[in-house]
CSV table of C-alpha atoms in Angstrom, one decimal:
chain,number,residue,atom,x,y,z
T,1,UNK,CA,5.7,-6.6,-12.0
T,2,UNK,CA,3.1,-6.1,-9.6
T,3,UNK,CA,3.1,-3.7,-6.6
T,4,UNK,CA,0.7,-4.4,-3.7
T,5,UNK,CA,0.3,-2.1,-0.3
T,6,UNK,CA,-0.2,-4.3,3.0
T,7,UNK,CA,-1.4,-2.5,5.9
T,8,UNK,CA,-3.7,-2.9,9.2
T,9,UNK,CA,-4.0,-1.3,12.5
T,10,UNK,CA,-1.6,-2.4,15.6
T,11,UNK,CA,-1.8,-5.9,16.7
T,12,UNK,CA,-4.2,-7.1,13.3
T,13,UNK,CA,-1.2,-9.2,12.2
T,14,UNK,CA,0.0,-7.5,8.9
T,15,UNK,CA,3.3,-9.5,10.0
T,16,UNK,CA,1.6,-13.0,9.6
T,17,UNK,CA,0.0,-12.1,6.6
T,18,UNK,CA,3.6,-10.5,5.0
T,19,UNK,CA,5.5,-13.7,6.4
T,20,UNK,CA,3.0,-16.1,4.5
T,21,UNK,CA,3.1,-14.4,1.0
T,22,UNK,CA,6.9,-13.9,1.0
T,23,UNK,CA,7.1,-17.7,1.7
T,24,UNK,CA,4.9,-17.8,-1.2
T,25,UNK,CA,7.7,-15.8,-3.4
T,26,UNK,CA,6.7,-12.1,-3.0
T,27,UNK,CA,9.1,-9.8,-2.9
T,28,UNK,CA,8.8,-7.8,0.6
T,29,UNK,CA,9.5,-4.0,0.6
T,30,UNK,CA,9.0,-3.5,4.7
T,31,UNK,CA,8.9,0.7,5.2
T,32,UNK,CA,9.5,-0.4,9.0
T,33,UNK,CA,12.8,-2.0,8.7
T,34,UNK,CA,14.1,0.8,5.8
T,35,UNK,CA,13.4,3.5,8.4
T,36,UNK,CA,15.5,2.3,10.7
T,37,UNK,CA,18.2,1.3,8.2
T,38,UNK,CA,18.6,5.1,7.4
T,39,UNK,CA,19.2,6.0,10.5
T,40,UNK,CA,21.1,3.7,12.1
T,41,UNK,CA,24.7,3.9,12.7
T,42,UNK,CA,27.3,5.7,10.7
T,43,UNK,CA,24.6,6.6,8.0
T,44,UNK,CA,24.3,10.1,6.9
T,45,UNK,CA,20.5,9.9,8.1
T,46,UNK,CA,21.8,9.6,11.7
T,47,UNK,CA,24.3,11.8,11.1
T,48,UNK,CA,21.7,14.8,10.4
T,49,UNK,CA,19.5,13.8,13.2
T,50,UNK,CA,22.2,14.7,15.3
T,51,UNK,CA,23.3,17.6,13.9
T,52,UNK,CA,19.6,19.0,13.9
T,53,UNK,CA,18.7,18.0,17.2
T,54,UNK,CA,21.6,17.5,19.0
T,55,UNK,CA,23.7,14.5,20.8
T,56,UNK,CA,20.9,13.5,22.9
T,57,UNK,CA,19.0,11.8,21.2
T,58,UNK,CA,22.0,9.5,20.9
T,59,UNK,CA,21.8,6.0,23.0
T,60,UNK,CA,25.1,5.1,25.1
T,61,UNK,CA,25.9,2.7,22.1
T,62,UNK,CA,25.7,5.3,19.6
T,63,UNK,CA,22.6,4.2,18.3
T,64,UNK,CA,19.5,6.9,17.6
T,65,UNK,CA,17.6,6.7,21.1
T,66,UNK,CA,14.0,6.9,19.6
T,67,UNK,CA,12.1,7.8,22.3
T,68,UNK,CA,14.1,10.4,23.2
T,69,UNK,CA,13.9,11.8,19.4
T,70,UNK,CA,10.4,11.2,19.2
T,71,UNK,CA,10.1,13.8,23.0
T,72,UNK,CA,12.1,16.5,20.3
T,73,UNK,CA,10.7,16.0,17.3
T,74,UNK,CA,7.0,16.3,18.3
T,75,UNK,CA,7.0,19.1,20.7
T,76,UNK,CA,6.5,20.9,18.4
T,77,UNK,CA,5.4,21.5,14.2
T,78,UNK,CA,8.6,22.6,13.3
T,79,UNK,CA,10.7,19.9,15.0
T,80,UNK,CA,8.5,17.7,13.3
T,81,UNK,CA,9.0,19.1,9.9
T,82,UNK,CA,12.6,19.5,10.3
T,83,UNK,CA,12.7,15.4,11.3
T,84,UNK,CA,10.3,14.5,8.2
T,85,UNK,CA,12.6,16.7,5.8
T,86,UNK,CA,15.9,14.6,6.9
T,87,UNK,CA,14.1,11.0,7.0
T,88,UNK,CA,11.5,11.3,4.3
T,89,UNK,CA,13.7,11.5,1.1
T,90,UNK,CA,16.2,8.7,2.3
T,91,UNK,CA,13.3,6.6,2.7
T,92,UNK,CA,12.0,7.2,-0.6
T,93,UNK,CA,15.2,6.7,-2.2
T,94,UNK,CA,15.8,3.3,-0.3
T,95,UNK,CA,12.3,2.4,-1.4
T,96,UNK,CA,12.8,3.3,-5.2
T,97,UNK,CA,16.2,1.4,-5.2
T,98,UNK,CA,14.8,-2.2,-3.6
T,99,UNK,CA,11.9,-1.9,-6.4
T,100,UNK,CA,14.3,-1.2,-9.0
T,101,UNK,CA,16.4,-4.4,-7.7
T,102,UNK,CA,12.9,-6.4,-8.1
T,103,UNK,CA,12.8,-9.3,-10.5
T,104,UNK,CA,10.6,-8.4,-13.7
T,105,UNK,CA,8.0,-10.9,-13.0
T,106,UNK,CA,8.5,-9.7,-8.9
T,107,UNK,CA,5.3,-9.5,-6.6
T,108,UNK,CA,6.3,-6.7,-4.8
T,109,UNK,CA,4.8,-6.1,-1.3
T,110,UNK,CA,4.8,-2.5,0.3
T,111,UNK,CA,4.3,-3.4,3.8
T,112,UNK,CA,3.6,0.3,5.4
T,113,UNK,CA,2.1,1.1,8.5
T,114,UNK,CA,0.3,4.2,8.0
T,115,UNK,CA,-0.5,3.3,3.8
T,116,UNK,CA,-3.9,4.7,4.9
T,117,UNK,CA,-3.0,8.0,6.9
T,118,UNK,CA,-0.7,8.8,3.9
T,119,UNK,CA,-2.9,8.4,1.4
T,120,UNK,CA,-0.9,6.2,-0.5
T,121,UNK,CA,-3.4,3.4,-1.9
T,122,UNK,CA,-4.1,4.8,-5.4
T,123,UNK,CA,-0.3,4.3,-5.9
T,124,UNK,CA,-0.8,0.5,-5.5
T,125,UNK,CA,-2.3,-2.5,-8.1
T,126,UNK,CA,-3.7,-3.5,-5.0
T,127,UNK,CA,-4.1,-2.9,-1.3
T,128,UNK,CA,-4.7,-5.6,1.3
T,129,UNK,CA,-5.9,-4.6,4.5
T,130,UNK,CA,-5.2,-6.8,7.3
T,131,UNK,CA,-8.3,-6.3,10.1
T,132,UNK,CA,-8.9,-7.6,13.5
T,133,UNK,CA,-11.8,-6.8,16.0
T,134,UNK,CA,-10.3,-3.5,18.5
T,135,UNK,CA,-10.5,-6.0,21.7
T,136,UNK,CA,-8.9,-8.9,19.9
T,137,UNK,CA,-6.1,-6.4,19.1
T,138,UNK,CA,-5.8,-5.3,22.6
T,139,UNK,CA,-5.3,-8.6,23.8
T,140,UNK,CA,-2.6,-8.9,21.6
T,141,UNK,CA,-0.7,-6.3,22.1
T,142,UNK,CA,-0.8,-6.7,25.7
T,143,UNK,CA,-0.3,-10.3,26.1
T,144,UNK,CA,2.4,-10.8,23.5
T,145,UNK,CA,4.0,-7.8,23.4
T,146,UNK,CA,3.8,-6.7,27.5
T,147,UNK,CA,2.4,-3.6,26.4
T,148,UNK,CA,0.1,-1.9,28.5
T,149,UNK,CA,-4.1,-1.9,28.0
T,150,UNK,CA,-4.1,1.7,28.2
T,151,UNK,CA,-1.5,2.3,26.1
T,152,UNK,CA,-2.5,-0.7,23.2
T,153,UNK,CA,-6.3,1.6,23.3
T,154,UNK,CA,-4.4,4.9,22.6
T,155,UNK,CA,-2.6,3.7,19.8
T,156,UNK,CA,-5.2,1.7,18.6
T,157,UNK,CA,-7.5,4.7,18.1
T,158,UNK,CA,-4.3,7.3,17.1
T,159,UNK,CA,-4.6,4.8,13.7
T,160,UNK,CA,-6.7,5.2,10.8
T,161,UNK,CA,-10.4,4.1,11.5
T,162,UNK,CA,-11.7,0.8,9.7
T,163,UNK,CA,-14.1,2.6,7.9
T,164,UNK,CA,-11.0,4.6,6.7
T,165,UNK,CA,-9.1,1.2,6.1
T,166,UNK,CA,-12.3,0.4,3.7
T,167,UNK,CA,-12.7,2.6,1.8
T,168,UNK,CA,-9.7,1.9,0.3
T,169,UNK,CA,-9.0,-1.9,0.8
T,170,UNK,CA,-9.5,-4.1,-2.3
T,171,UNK,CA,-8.8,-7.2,-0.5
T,172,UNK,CA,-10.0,-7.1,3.3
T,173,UNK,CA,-8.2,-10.1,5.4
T,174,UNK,CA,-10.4,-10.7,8.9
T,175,UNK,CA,-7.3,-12.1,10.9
T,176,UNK,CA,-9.9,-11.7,14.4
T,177,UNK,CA,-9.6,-16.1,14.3
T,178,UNK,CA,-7.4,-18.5,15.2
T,179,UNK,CA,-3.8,-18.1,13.6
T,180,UNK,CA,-4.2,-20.9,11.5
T,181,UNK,CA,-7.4,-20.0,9.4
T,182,UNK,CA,-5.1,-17.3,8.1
T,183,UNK,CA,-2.5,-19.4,5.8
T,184,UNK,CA,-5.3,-21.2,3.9
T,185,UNK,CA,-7.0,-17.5,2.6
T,186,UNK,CA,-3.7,-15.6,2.1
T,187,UNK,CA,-2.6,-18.8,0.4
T,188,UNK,CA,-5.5,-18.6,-2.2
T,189,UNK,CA,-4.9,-15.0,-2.4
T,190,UNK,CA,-1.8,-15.5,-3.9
T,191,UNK,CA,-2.4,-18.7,-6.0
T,192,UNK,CA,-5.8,-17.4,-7.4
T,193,UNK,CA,-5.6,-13.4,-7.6
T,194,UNK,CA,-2.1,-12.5,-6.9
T,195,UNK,CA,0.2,-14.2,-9.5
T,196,UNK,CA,-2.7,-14.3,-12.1
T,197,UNK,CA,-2.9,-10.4,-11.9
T,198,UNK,CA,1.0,-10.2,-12.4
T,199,UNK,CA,1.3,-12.1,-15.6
T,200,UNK,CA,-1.6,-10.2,-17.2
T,201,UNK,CA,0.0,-7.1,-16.5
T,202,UNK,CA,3.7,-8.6,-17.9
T,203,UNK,CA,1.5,-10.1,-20.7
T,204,UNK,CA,-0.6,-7.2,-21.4
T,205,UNK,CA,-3.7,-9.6,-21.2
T,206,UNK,CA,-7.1,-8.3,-19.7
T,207,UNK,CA,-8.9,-10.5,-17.5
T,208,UNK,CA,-11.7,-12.7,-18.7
T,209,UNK,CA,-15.0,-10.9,-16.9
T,210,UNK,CA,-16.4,-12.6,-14.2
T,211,UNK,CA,-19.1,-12.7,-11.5
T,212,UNK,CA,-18.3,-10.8,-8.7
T,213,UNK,CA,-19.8,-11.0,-5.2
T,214,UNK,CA,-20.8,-7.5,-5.3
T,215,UNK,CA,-21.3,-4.5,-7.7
T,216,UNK,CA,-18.4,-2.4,-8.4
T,217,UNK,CA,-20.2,0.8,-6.7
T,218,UNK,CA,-18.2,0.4,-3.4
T,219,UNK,CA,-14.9,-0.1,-5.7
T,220,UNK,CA,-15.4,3.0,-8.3
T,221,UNK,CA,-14.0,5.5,-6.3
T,222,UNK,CA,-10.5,3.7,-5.7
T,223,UNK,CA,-10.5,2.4,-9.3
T,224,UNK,CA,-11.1,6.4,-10.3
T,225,UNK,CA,-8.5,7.7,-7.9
T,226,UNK,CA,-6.0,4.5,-9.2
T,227,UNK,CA,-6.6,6.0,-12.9
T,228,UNK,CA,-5.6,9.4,-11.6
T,229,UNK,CA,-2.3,8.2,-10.4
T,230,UNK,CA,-1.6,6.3,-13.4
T,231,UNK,CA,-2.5,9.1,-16.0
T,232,UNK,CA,-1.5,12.1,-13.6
T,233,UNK,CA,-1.4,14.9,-15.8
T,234,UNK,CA,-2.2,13.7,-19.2
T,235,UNK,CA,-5.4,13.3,-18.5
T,236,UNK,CA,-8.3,16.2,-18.2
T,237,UNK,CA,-10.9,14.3,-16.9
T,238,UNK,CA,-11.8,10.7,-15.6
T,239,UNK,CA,-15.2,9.8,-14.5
T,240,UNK,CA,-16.7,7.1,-13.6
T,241,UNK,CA,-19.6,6.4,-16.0
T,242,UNK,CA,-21.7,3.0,-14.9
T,243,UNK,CA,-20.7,1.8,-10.8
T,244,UNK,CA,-22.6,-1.5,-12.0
T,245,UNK,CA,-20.0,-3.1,-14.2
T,246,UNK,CA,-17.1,-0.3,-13.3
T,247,UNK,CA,-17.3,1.8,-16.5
T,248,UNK,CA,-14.9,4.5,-16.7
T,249,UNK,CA,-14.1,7.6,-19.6
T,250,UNK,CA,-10.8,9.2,-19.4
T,251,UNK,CA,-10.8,12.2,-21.2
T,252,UNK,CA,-7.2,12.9,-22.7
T,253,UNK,CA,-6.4,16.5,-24.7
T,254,UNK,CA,-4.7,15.4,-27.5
T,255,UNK,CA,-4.2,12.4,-29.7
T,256,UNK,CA,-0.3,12.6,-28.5
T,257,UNK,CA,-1.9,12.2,-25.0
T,258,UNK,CA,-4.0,9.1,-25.7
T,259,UNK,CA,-0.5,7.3,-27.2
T,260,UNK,CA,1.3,7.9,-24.8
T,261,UNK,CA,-0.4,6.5,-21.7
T,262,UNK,CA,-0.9,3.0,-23.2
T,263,UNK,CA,2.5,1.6,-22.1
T,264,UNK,CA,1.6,3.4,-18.0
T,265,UNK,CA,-2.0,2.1,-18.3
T,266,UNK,CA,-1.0,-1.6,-18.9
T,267,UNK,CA,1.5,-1.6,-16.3
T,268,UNK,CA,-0.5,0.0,-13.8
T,269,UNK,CA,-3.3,-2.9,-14.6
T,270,UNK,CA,-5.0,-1.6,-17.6
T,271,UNK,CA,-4.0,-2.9,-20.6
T,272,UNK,CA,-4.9,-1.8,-24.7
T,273,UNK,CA,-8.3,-4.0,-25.9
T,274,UNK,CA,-8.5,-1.9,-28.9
T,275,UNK,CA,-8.0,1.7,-30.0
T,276,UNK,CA,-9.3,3.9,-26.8
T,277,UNK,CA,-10.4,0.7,-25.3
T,278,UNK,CA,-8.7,-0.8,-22.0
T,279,UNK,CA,-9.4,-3.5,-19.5
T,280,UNK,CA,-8.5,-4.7,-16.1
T,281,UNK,CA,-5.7,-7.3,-15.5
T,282,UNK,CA,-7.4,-8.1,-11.9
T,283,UNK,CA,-9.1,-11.8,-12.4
T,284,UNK,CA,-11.2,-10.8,-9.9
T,285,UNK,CA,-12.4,-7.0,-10.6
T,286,UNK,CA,-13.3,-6.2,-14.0
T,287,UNK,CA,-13.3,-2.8,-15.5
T,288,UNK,CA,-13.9,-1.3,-18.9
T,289,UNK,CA,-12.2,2.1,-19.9
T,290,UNK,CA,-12.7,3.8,-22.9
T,291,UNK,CA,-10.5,6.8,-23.7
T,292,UNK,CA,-11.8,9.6,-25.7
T,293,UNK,CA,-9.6,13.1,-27.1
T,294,UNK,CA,-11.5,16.6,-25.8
T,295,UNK,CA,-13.3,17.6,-28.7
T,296,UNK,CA,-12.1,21.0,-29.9
């Protein structure tokens, strides 16, 4: 299995590019449509919304009114706390349980708004970032979705900034075109990256090295921050030691240690070349990862 993060800024169109690759067979997790499922009605997430903040924020049809929530919840810190504590967890468990129900060979796609804001890309195999140009976007969101210019600016710049989006984007999707130059590249996305990356990982096969278009400097710091949330606490260090061909050292404290993040480091991408020796499953970003015990 294979977990990848979809995100983009309001009006990019994430949606197109999620539509196209779950045609293709991935497996869509959308963290839009399991927030509302958790509240909506007769759940116990509604149920505590309306306990916490009262019947008003009820609709006429019993549904959660969300603007009128949203006027509560973020008048102030606490109300907004108090919102996050009841909603959060329910989406995470939702979330947990659709992965769980994935097939074994399953291309999973996270499709989550605010991926960026949250920090969450080092907990993906890959993030695709959908971008379009700000006034492309604009026109968008206010020709096919009636929403106003002012309004389409202000949420547009509320959002995470593309140099933000960057930094942590392994595949970067220019959807500022036509919509039909965007079926042939997600296409090949899938057919040449996607599915290759997921049987190496099921296989435990690294990728043969190739050329890339562009030195792995710009890369190191996700692939570093990607190792931290694999290893989490068993390792003590992790460094990046050459941005040329993406060499990394993970430092582990014990021999116990070093056995017992082979298994996570394969399926997060990484799998065994030799003793403290691993490579990347990504056809198209090679990485070699020694793993050495602390001395001592």
């Amino acid at each position: 299995m294979i977990r990848i993060g979809l995100t983009g800024g309001i009006g990019a169109g994430k949606s197109t590019v999620a539509r196209v690759l779950t045609e293709r067979g991935a497996y869509l997790v959308d963290s839009d449509k399991i927030a509302r499922e958790v509240v909506a009605p007769g759940t116990p997430g509604l149920e505590r919304i309306v306990e916490a903040f009262g019947t008003g924020v009820l609709a006429d049809d019993g549904s959660l009114d969300r603007p009128a929530l949203a006027a509560i919840a973020f008048a102030n810190e606490e109300n907004r706390l108090t919102l996050n504590g009841i909603t959060h967890p329910l989406i995470g468990a939702r979330t947990t349980e659709m992965i769980g129900a994935a097939p074994a060979d399953g291309i999973v796609l996270q499709d989550i708004p605010l991926l960026v804001e949250g920090g969450l890309a080092p907990l993906f195999h890959l993030v695709i970032i959908v971008h379009a140009d700000v006034e492309e976007r604009v026109r968008r969101l206010t020709g096919q979705r009636g929403m106003g210019e002012e309004d389409a600016r202000a949420r547009i710049a509320a959002q995470a900034t593309e140099e933000q989006r960057r930094a942590v984007a392994d595949v970067w999707i220019d959807n500022t075109g036509a919509p039909d130059d965007l079926e042939p590249v997600v296409g090949a996305l899938w057919d040449d990256r996607l599915v290759p990356f997921e049987a190496n990982i099921r296989s435990g096969t690294i990728a043969p090295a190739v050329a890339v278009d562009e030195p792995w400097g710009p890369d190191a710091q996700r692939l570093v921050a990607r190792l931290w949330a694999v290893c989490g606490g068993l390792a003590a260090t992790i460094e990046c030691t050459s941005a040329a061909d993406s060499s990394v050292r993970v430092v582990v404290p014990d021999a116990d240690s070093a056995h017992k993040l082979a298994e996570p480091l394969r399926e997060g991408g990484f799998p065994q070349a030799a003793a403290g020796s691993y490579g990347s499953a990504d056809p198209f970003r090679p990485a070699a990862i020694t793993m050495d015990v602390a001395a001592g």
